[in-house]
């Protein structure tokens, strides 16, 4: 029934008319105070839907529902939870075209990019289902003590607040939700109010796949809803993907409460191009690294450093390729770069370029469409001391500068408060390992970019966050170790009695 209702909403969305309620206890409901927000199509600037936005009462109701559902979900066992995750994965895979429609309409990212990305989302649920089924406790040797048995179990934390951004709505929600549910926790997901549709649908898919009421709750909303979630006394873990300022604010709340916290925050990824590369391949790779998703991803290559001997040739080719990229309708298969997500994002990109002080080799801040929030792929060149090399611009904007040698390249790459992603282009395998090992980044790609999977840890250092998504790291983040020590010796012990004190 829920999915049939959503199908009608998607059909109405195609006719520029839709409404998305909240999802609590496997039910669709409006916000307690009736608050809504318009959802825009970034390609046109027109409102295409409305969405209920959660307030304090909605947060309290969702957390209460998740808290009530937790004991049964925790105790049902990994096999049953894994079955439900696999059921959801199968349904997600079947509905990729519908999910692409929703995400493209709400974020403006080209549909062909979402087709590739969303086709892989089910893997996260399948991986964590298998990991949960095969996770074992341990029996430490207890420093060789023959009189005691030590057993360590991995136990879930409880209610988890999952706060996700607009740029990869379903993928990032799934990266958090999969380990959260697989390990026996319940969830309140707060997707961005800019693009909530696919995450709401994910909640309904889990309900239809067998998740009991309260296990998955979805509350679109803004910063107030995120703050209320992080501060709720029943929330045992806060997991955020977003900007550094938001991460610091919510981290302070989680820290003051002493609860588990993870954050994947901003990035300003460097890409190093050495002089032994195939120039055309490196330029193509740099375009992909910088301009995928209109540069609205935290590991986009934003700072490209090129060996001085090939810098001029690389810069010319990159500028040409950037100018050739087709900016336009995200539903068209011919489009390379779609719009930015909002008018605010477009204004910020224009201001960033205008204030950069750098030479504009391609693109720039001039309007490139009569409507919508389109921004041309832009290549800037200048001194790495410029602010544009230090601050992230969430747009298709890249800064270019030369380097002299390996040491100079590494120093320039690491001259940033952000440390999430990085890239290296070289055909020298020794150099690839040598340089990568010295880069301050949680994820480094060599001769590729944006590649990831459910079993490969993902996260950064410094201003880019704390903790890791994916893999066993994510499983561990949603659990706590619980230690049991049992005395097995037949005789008793009396530390303060008999001759023990003289031993």
Coordinates of C-alpha atoms in Angstrom, one line a residue:
X1 CA 0.0 0.0 0.0
X2 CA 2.8 2.5 0.9
X3 CA 4.7 1.8 -2.2
X4 CA 1.5 2.2 -4.3
X5 CA 1.0 5.6 -2.7
X6 CA 4.6 6.6 -3.5
X7 CA 4.2 5.4 -7.1
X8 CA 1.3 7.8 -7.5
X9 CA 3.5 10.6 -6.0
X10 CA 6.3 9.9 -8.4
X11 CA 3.8 10.0 -11.3
X12 CA 2.6 13.4 -10.0
X13 CA 6.2 14.5 -9.6
X14 CA 6.6 14.1 -13.3
X15 CA 3.7 16.4 -13.7
X16 CA 5.4 18.9 -11.4
X17 CA 3.1 18.1 -8.4
X18 CA 4.1 16.0 -5.4
X19 CA 4.1 16.0 -1.7
X20 CA 6.3 14.0 0.7
X21 CA 5.2 13.4 4.3
X22 CA 7.4 12.1 7.1
X23 CA 7.8 8.4 7.7
X24 CA 7.5 7.2 11.3
X25 CA 6.6 3.7 12.5
X26 CA 6.1 2.5 9.0
X27 CA 3.4 5.2 8.4
X28 CA 3.3 8.3 6.3
X29 CA 2.4 11.4 8.4
X30 CA 2.5 15.1 8.3
X31 CA 4.7 17.2 10.6
X32 CA 3.1 17.9 13.9
X33 CA 3.0 21.7 13.3
X34 CA 2.1 21.3 9.7
X35 CA 5.3 22.8 8.4
X36 CA 6.3 22.2 4.8
X37 CA 9.0 23.3 2.4
X38 CA 9.0 23.6 -1.4
X39 CA 11.3 21.3 -3.3
X40 CA 12.8 22.9 -6.5
X41 CA 13.9 21.4 -9.7
X42 CA 17.5 22.9 -10.0
X43 CA 17.3 22.7 -13.8
X44 CA 14.4 25.1 -14.0
X45 CA 14.2 26.8 -10.5
X46 CA 10.5 25.7 -10.4
X47 CA 8.9 24.1 -7.4
X48 CA 8.1 20.5 -8.2
X49 CA 7.0 19.2 -4.8
X50 CA 6.4 20.0 -1.2
X51 CA 7.8 18.2 1.8
X52 CA 6.8 18.0 5.4
X53 CA 9.6 19.2 7.6
X54 CA 10.2 17.8 11.1
X55 CA 10.0 19.8 14.2
X56 CA 10.8 19.0 17.9
X57 CA 7.6 16.9 18.3
X58 CA 8.3 14.9 15.2
X59 CA 11.8 14.2 16.4
X60 CA 10.6 13.1 19.8
X61 CA 8.0 10.8 18.2
X62 CA 10.4 9.2 15.8
X63 CA 13.1 8.6 18.5
X64 CA 10.4 7.1 20.8
X65 CA 9.3 4.8 18.0
X66 CA 12.9 3.7 17.3
X67 CA 13.5 3.2 21.1
X68 CA 10.5 1.0 21.5
X69 CA 11.4 -1.1 18.4
X70 CA 15.0 -1.6 19.4
X71 CA 14.9 -4.5 21.9
X72 CA 13.0 -6.8 19.5
X73 CA 15.1 -5.8 16.5
X74 CA 18.3 -6.3 18.6
X75 CA 17.2 -9.7 19.7
X76 CA 15.7 -11.1 16.5
X77 CA 19.1 -12.2 15.4
X78 CA 21.5 -11.5 12.6
X79 CA 20.1 -14.0 10.2
X80 CA 16.6 -12.5 10.3
X81 CA 18.0 -9.0 10.0
X82 CA 20.2 -10.1 7.1
X83 CA 17.1 -11.5 5.3
X84 CA 15.3 -8.2 5.6
X85 CA 18.4 -6.3 4.3
X86 CA 18.6 -8.6 1.3
X87 CA 14.9 -8.2 0.6
X88 CA 15.4 -4.5 0.6
X89 CA 18.4 -4.7 -1.7
X90 CA 16.5 -6.7 -4.2
X91 CA 13.6 -4.2 -4.2
X92 CA 16.0 -1.3 -4.5
X93 CA 17.7 -2.9 -7.5
X94 CA 14.3 -3.4 -9.2
X95 CA 13.4 0.3 -8.6
X96 CA 16.6 2.0 -9.8
X97 CA 14.8 3.8 -12.7
X98 CA 12.2 5.3 -10.3
X99 CA 14.9 6.3 -7.8
X100 CA 17.0 7.9 -10.6
X101 CA 13.9 9.9 -11.6
X102 CA 13.4 11.2 -8.1
X103 CA 17.1 12.1 -7.4
X104 CA 17.7 13.7 -10.8
X105 CA 14.6 15.8 -10.4
X106 CA 15.5 17.0 -6.9
X107 CA 19.3 17.4 -7.2
X108 CA 19.8 18.2 -10.9
X109 CA 22.6 15.6 -11.2
X110 CA 22.6 13.9 -14.6
X111 CA 20.4 10.8 -14.7
X112 CA 23.1 8.8 -16.3
X113 CA 25.4 9.4 -13.3
X114 CA 22.6 8.3 -10.9
X115 CA 22.0 5.2 -13.0
X116 CA 25.5 4.1 -12.4
X117 CA 25.6 5.1 -8.7
X118 CA 22.2 3.8 -7.6
X119 CA 22.7 0.5 -9.4
X120 CA 25.4 -0.2 -6.8
X121 CA 23.5 0.9 -3.7
X122 CA 22.0 -2.5 -3.0
X123 CA 25.6 -3.9 -2.6
X124 CA 25.9 -2.0 0.8
X125 CA 22.9 -3.8 2.2
X126 CA 24.0 -7.2 0.9
X127 CA 27.6 -6.7 2.2
X128 CA 26.5 -5.7 5.7
X129 CA 23.9 -8.5 5.8
X130 CA 26.7 -11.0 5.1
X131 CA 29.1 -9.3 7.5
X132 CA 26.5 -9.4 10.3
X133 CA 25.8 -13.1 9.7
X134 CA 29.5 -14.0 9.9
X135 CA 30.6 -11.7 12.7
X136 CA 32.0 -13.7 15.6
X137 CA 32.9 -12.8 19.1
X138 CA 36.3 -13.6 20.6
X139 CA 37.9 -15.4 23.5
X140 CA 41.1 -13.5 24.4
X141 CA 43.9 -15.5 26.0
X142 CA 43.6 -13.2 29.1
X143 CA 47.4 -13.1 29.4
X144 CA 47.6 -16.9 29.8
X145 CA 45.4 -17.0 32.9
X146 CA 44.2 -20.7 33.1
X147 CA 41.6 -19.9 35.8
X148 CA 39.5 -17.5 33.9
X149 CA 37.6 -17.5 30.6
X150 CA 37.2 -14.2 28.7
X151 CA 34.5 -13.7 26.1
X152 CA 34.0 -10.6 24.0
X153 CA 30.8 -9.8 22.1
X154 CA 29.9 -7.1 19.7
X155 CA 26.6 -5.5 20.8
X156 CA 24.5 -2.8 19.1
X157 CA 24.2 0.7 20.6
X158 CA 20.5 1.5 20.3
X159 CA 18.8 4.4 18.5
X160 CA 21.1 6.0 15.9
X161 CA 20.6 9.4 14.3
X162 CA 21.7 9.4 10.7
X163 CA 22.0 12.9 9.2
X164 CA 22.6 12.9 5.4
X165 CA 23.2 15.6 2.7
X166 CA 21.6 16.4 -0.7
X167 CA 24.4 15.4 -3.0
X168 CA 24.1 11.6 -2.9
X169 CA 20.8 11.2 -1.0
X170 CA 20.2 7.5 -1.3
X171 CA 23.9 6.3 -1.4
X172 CA 25.0 8.1 1.7
X173 CA 21.8 7.2 3.6
X174 CA 22.5 3.6 2.7
X175 CA 26.1 3.7 3.7
X176 CA 24.9 4.6 7.2
X177 CA 21.7 2.6 7.4
X178 CA 23.2 -0.7 6.2
X179 CA 25.6 -1.2 9.1
X180 CA 23.2 0.4 11.5
X181 CA 20.4 -2.1 10.9
X182 CA 22.6 -5.1 10.3
X183 CA 24.2 -4.8 13.7
X184 CA 20.9 -4.5 15.5
X185 CA 20.4 -0.8 15.9
X186 CA 17.3 1.2 15.0
X187 CA 17.5 4.4 13.0
X188 CA 16.0 7.9 12.6
X189 CA 17.3 9.2 9.2
X190 CA 17.3 13.0 8.6
X191 CA 17.8 13.5 4.9
X192 CA 18.3 17.0 3.4
X193 CA 15.1 18.9 2.9
X194 CA 16.4 19.7 -0.6
X195 CA 16.2 16.1 -1.7
X196 CA 14.3 13.8 0.6
X197 CA 12.3 11.8 -1.9
X198 CA 14.5 8.7 -2.4
X199 CA 15.3 8.4 1.3
X200 CA 11.7 8.4 2.2
X201 CA 11.1 5.7 -0.4
X202 CA 13.9 3.7 1.2
X203 CA 12.1 3.8 4.5
X204 CA 9.0 2.4 2.8
X205 CA 11.0 -0.3 1.0
X206 CA 12.3 -1.5 4.3
X207 CA 8.8 -1.6 5.7
X208 CA 7.7 -3.7 2.7
X209 CA 10.7 -5.9 3.1
X210 CA 9.8 -6.9 6.7
X211 CA 11.3 -4.2 8.9
X212 CA 9.0 -3.8 11.9
X213 CA 7.5 -0.4 12.7
X214 CA 10.0 2.0 14.3
X215 CA 13.1 0.3 13.0
X216 CA 13.5 2.8 10.2
X217 CA 12.1 6.3 10.5
X218 CA 12.7 9.2 8.0
X219 CA 12.4 12.9 9.0
X220 CA 13.3 15.4 6.4
X221 CA 14.2 18.7 7.9
X222 CA 16.9 21.3 8.4
X223 CA 19.5 22.2 11.0
X224 CA 16.9 22.4 13.8
X225 CA 15.8 18.8 13.3
X226 CA 19.5 17.7 13.2
X227 CA 20.2 19.5 16.5
X228 CA 17.2 18.0 18.2
X229 CA 18.2 14.5 17.1
X230 CA 21.7 14.9 18.3
X231 CA 20.5 16.3 21.7
X232 CA 17.8 13.6 22.3
X233 CA 18.7 11.6 25.4
X234 CA 17.7 8.3 23.8
X235 CA 20.0 8.7 20.8
X236 CA 23.1 6.5 21.3
X237 CA 25.0 7.4 18.1
X238 CA 25.1 10.5 15.8
X239 CA 26.4 9.9 12.3
X240 CA 26.6 12.9 10.0
X241 CA 27.7 13.6 6.5
X242 CA 27.8 17.4 5.8
X243 CA 29.7 20.6 6.2
X244 CA 32.5 21.0 8.7
X245 CA 30.7 23.7 10.7
X246 CA 27.6 21.4 11.1
X247 CA 29.9 18.5 12.0
X248 CA 31.6 20.6 14.7
X249 CA 28.3 21.8 16.1
X250 CA 26.7 18.3 16.3
X251 CA 29.9 16.8 17.5
X252 CA 30.0 19.2 20.4
X253 CA 26.4 18.0 21.3
X254 CA 27.3 14.4 21.0
X255 CA 30.5 14.9 23.0
X256 CA 28.7 16.7 25.8
X257 CA 26.4 13.7 26.0
X258 CA 29.2 11.1 25.8
X259 CA 27.6 9.2 22.9
X260 CA 29.1 7.6 19.8
X261 CA 29.8 10.0 17.0
X262 CA 31.0 9.8 13.3
X263 CA 31.3 12.5 10.7
X264 CA 32.3 12.7 7.1
X265 CA 32.7 16.4 6.4
X266 CA 34.1 18.8 3.8
X267 CA 37.0 18.1 1.6
X268 CA 39.3 20.0 -0.8
X269 CA 41.0 17.1 -2.6
X270 CA 44.4 17.5 -4.3
X271 CA 45.2 15.7 -7.5
X272 CA 48.9 15.3 -8.4
X273 CA 49.9 14.9 -12.1
X274 CA 53.5 13.7 -12.7
X275 CA 55.4 14.1 -15.9
X276 CA 55.4 10.4 -17.0
X277 CA 51.6 10.3 -17.6
X278 CA 49.7 10.0 -20.9
X279 CA 48.6 13.6 -21.0
X280 CA 45.2 13.0 -22.6
X281 CA 44.4 10.2 -20.2
X282 CA 45.4 12.4 -17.2
X283 CA 43.3 15.3 -18.5
X284 CA 40.3 13.0 -19.0
X285 CA 40.8 11.6 -15.5
X286 CA 41.1 15.1 -14.0
X287 CA 37.8 16.2 -15.7
X288 CA 36.1 13.2 -14.2
X289 CA 37.6 13.8 -10.8
X290 CA 36.7 17.5 -10.8
X291 CA 33.4 17.8 -12.6
X292 CA 31.4 14.7 -11.8
X293 CA 28.1 15.7 -10.0
X294 CA 28.9 19.3 -11.0
X295 CA 31.7 19.2 -8.4
X296 CA 29.2 18.8 -5.6
X297 CA 30.9 15.9 -3.9
X298 CA 33.4 16.2 -1.0
X299 CA 36.1 14.2 -2.7
X300 CA 36.0 16.1 -6.0
X301 CA 39.4 17.2 -7.2
X302 CA 39.6 20.9 -6.3
X303 CA 43.3 21.5 -6.4
X304 CA 45.3 20.1 -9.3
X305 CA 49.0 20.3 -9.1
X306 CA 51.0 19.4 -12.2
X307 CA 54.7 18.9 -12.8
X308 CA 56.2 22.1 -14.1
X309 CA 57.5 20.4 -17.3
X310 CA 54.0 19.5 -18.5
X311 CA 52.0 22.2 -16.7
X312 CA 51.4 24.5 -19.7
X313 CA 50.3 21.6 -22.0
X314 CA 48.1 20.1 -19.3
X315 CA 46.5 23.4 -18.4
X316 CA 45.7 24.1 -22.1
X317 CA 44.1 20.7 -22.6
X318 CA 42.2 20.8 -19.4
X319 CA 40.7 24.2 -20.2
X320 CA 39.7 23.0 -23.6
X321 CA 38.0 19.9 -22.2
X322 CA 36.2 21.9 -19.6
X323 CA 34.8 24.3 -22.2
X324 CA 33.7 21.3 -24.3
X325 CA 31.6 19.7 -21.5
X326 CA 27.9 19.9 -22.2
X327 CA 26.0 21.7 -19.5
X328 CA 22.2 21.3 -19.6
X329 CA 19.1 19.2 -19.0
X330 CA 20.1 16.5 -16.4
X331 CA 17.6 14.1 -18.0
X332 CA 19.3 14.2 -21.4
X333 CA 21.8 11.5 -22.1
X334 CA 23.9 14.1 -23.9
X335 CA 24.5 16.2 -20.8
X336 CA 27.8 16.0 -19.0
X337 CA 27.2 18.5 -16.2
X338 CA 23.9 19.4 -14.6
X339 CA 22.9 22.4 -12.4
X340 CA 24.0 23.2 -8.9
X341 CA 21.4 22.3 -6.3
X342 CA 20.0 25.7 -5.4
X343 CA 20.1 29.4 -6.0
X344 CA 22.3 29.8 -2.9
X345 CA 24.8 27.3 -4.2
X346 CA 25.0 29.2 -7.6
X347 CA 25.5 32.5 -5.8
X348 CA 28.3 31.0 -3.7
X349 CA 30.1 29.6 -6.7
X350 CA 30.0 32.9 -8.5
X351 CA 31.3 34.8 -5.5
X352 CA 34.1 32.2 -5.0
X353 CA 35.3 32.6 -8.6
X354 CA 35.0 36.4 -8.6
X355 CA 36.9 36.7 -5.3
X356 CA 39.5 34.1 -6.2
X357 CA 42.2 36.5 -7.6
X358 CA 43.1 33.6 -10.0
X359 CA 43.4 33.6 -13.7
X360 CA 40.3 32.1 -15.4
X361 CA 41.4 29.5 -18.0
X362 CA 37.9 28.2 -18.7
X363 CA 34.3 28.9 -17.5
X364 CA 33.9 31.7 -15.0
X365 CA 31.0 33.2 -13.2
X366 CA 29.0 34.6 -16.1
X367 CA 25.4 33.1 -16.3
X368 CA 25.2 30.2 -18.7
X369 CA 21.5 29.6 -18.7
X370 CA 18.4 31.8 -18.6
X371 CA 16.8 29.7 -15.9
X372 CA 18.0 27.0 -13.5
X373 CA 21.2 27.0 -11.4
X374 CA 23.7 26.1 -14.0
X375 CA 27.4 26.9 -13.6
X376 CA 30.0 26.3 -16.3
X377 CA 33.0 24.0 -15.5
X378 CA 35.7 26.4 -14.4
X379 CA 39.4 26.1 -14.3
X380 CA 41.4 28.7 -12.3
X381 CA 45.2 29.1 -12.2
X382 CA 47.3 30.9 -9.7
X383 CA 49.5 30.9 -6.6
X384 CA 48.6 28.1 -4.1
X385 CA 48.6 30.8 -1.4
X386 CA 45.3 32.2 -2.8
X387 CA 42.2 31.5 -0.7
X388 CA 40.7 29.5 -3.6
X389 CA 43.4 26.8 -2.9
X390 CA 42.4 26.7 0.8
X391 CA 38.6 26.8 0.9
X392 CA 36.2 24.3 -0.7
X393 CA 33.8 25.5 -3.4
X394 CA 31.0 23.0 -3.8
X395 CA 30.7 23.6 -7.6
X396 CA 32.5 22.6 -10.8
X397 CA 35.5 24.7 -10.0
X398 CA 39.1 23.6 -10.0
X399 CA 42.3 25.4 -9.1
X400 CA 45.5 24.7 -11.0
X401 CA 49.2 25.2 -10.1
X402 CA 52.6 23.7 -11.0
X403 CA 55.0 21.8 -8.7
X404 CA 58.7 21.2 -9.0
X405 CA 59.3 17.7 -7.6
X406 CA 57.8 15.0 -5.4
X407 CA 58.5 16.8 -2.2
X408 CA 57.0 20.0 -3.5
X409 CA 53.9 18.2 -4.8
X410 CA 53.4 16.5 -1.4
X411 CA 53.8 19.7 0.5
X412 CA 51.3 21.5 -1.7
X413 CA 48.8 18.7 -1.5
X414 CA 49.1 18.6 2.3
X415 CA 48.8 22.3 2.8
X416 CA 45.1 22.1 3.7
X417 CA 42.9 21.7 6.8
X418 CA 40.9 19.1 4.9
X419 CA 42.1 15.5 4.4
X420 CA 39.4 13.4 2.9
X421 CA 40.4 12.4 -0.7
X422 CA 43.4 12.7 -2.9
X423 CA 44.5 11.6 -6.4
X424 CA 47.9 10.7 -8.0
X425 CA 48.5 10.3 -11.7
X426 CA 51.7 8.5 -12.6
X427 CA 52.9 5.4 -14.4
X428 CA 55.8 4.8 -11.9
X429 CA 54.5 2.2 -9.4
X430 CA 57.2 3.1 -6.9
X431 CA 56.3 6.8 -7.1
X432 CA 52.6 5.9 -6.7
X433 CA 53.2 4.1 -3.4
X434 CA 55.9 6.6 -2.2
X435 CA 53.7 9.6 -2.8
X436 CA 50.4 8.1 -1.7
X437 CA 51.9 7.0 1.6
X438 CA 52.8 10.6 2.4
X439 CA 49.5 12.3 1.5
X440 CA 47.3 13.4 4.3
X441 CA 44.0 11.8 3.1
X442 CA 41.7 9.1 4.2
X443 CA 41.2 7.9 0.6
X444 CA 43.8 8.1 -2.2
X445 CA 43.3 7.0 -5.8
X446 CA 46.1 6.3 -8.3
X447 CA 45.2 6.8 -12.0
X448 CA 41.5 6.9 -11.1
X449 CA 39.0 8.7 -8.9
X450 CA 35.6 8.5 -7.1
X451 CA 35.9 4.7 -6.8
X452 CA 34.5 3.1 -3.7
X453 CA 32.7 0.0 -2.5
X454 CA 30.9 -1.2 0.7
X455 CA 34.0 -3.1 1.9
X456 CA 36.5 -0.2 1.5
X457 CA 36.7 2.2 4.5
X458 CA 35.8 5.8 3.7
X459 CA 36.5 8.9 5.8
X460 CA 39.0 11.7 6.5
X461 CA 41.2 13.5 9.0
X462 CA 41.2 16.9 10.6
X463 CA 38.4 19.2 9.3
X464 CA 37.2 16.4 7.1
X465 CA 35.8 14.4 9.9
X466 CA 36.2 11.5 12.3
X467 CA 35.5 7.8 11.9
X468 CA 34.9 5.7 8.8
X469 CA 32.1 4.5 6.7
X470 CA 32.1 1.1 4.9
X471 CA 33.7 -2.2 5.8
X472 CA 34.4 -3.6 9.2
X473 CA 35.1 -0.1 10.4
X474 CA 31.5 0.8 9.9
X475 CA 30.3 -2.4 11.6
X476 CA 32.5 -1.6 14.6
X477 CA 31.3 2.0 14.8
X478 CA 27.7 0.8 15.3
X479 CA 28.6 -1.7 18.0
X480 CA 30.4 -1.8 21.3
X481 CA 32.6 -4.5 22.7
X482 CA 31.1 -6.2 25.7
X483 CA 33.5 -8.3 27.9
X484 CA 32.5 -11.2 30.1
X485 CA 35.1 -12.8 32.5
X486 CA 34.2 -16.2 34.1
X487 CA 36.3 -17.9 36.8
X488 CA 36.7 -21.5 35.9
X489 CA 39.0 -22.8 38.6
X490 CA 37.3 -25.3 41.0
X491 CA 38.7 -23.7 44.1
X492 CA 37.6 -20.3 45.4
X493 CA 39.8 -17.2 46.0
X494 CA 40.0 -15.1 49.0
X495 CA 42.3 -12.1 48.3
X496 CA 42.1 -10.8 51.9
X497 CA 42.0 -14.1 53.7
X498 CA 44.4 -16.8 54.9
X499 CA 47.9 -16.5 53.6
X500 CA 47.0 -14.7 50.4
X501 CA 48.1 -11.4 51.7
X502 CA 51.6 -12.7 52.2
X503 CA 51.9 -14.3 48.8

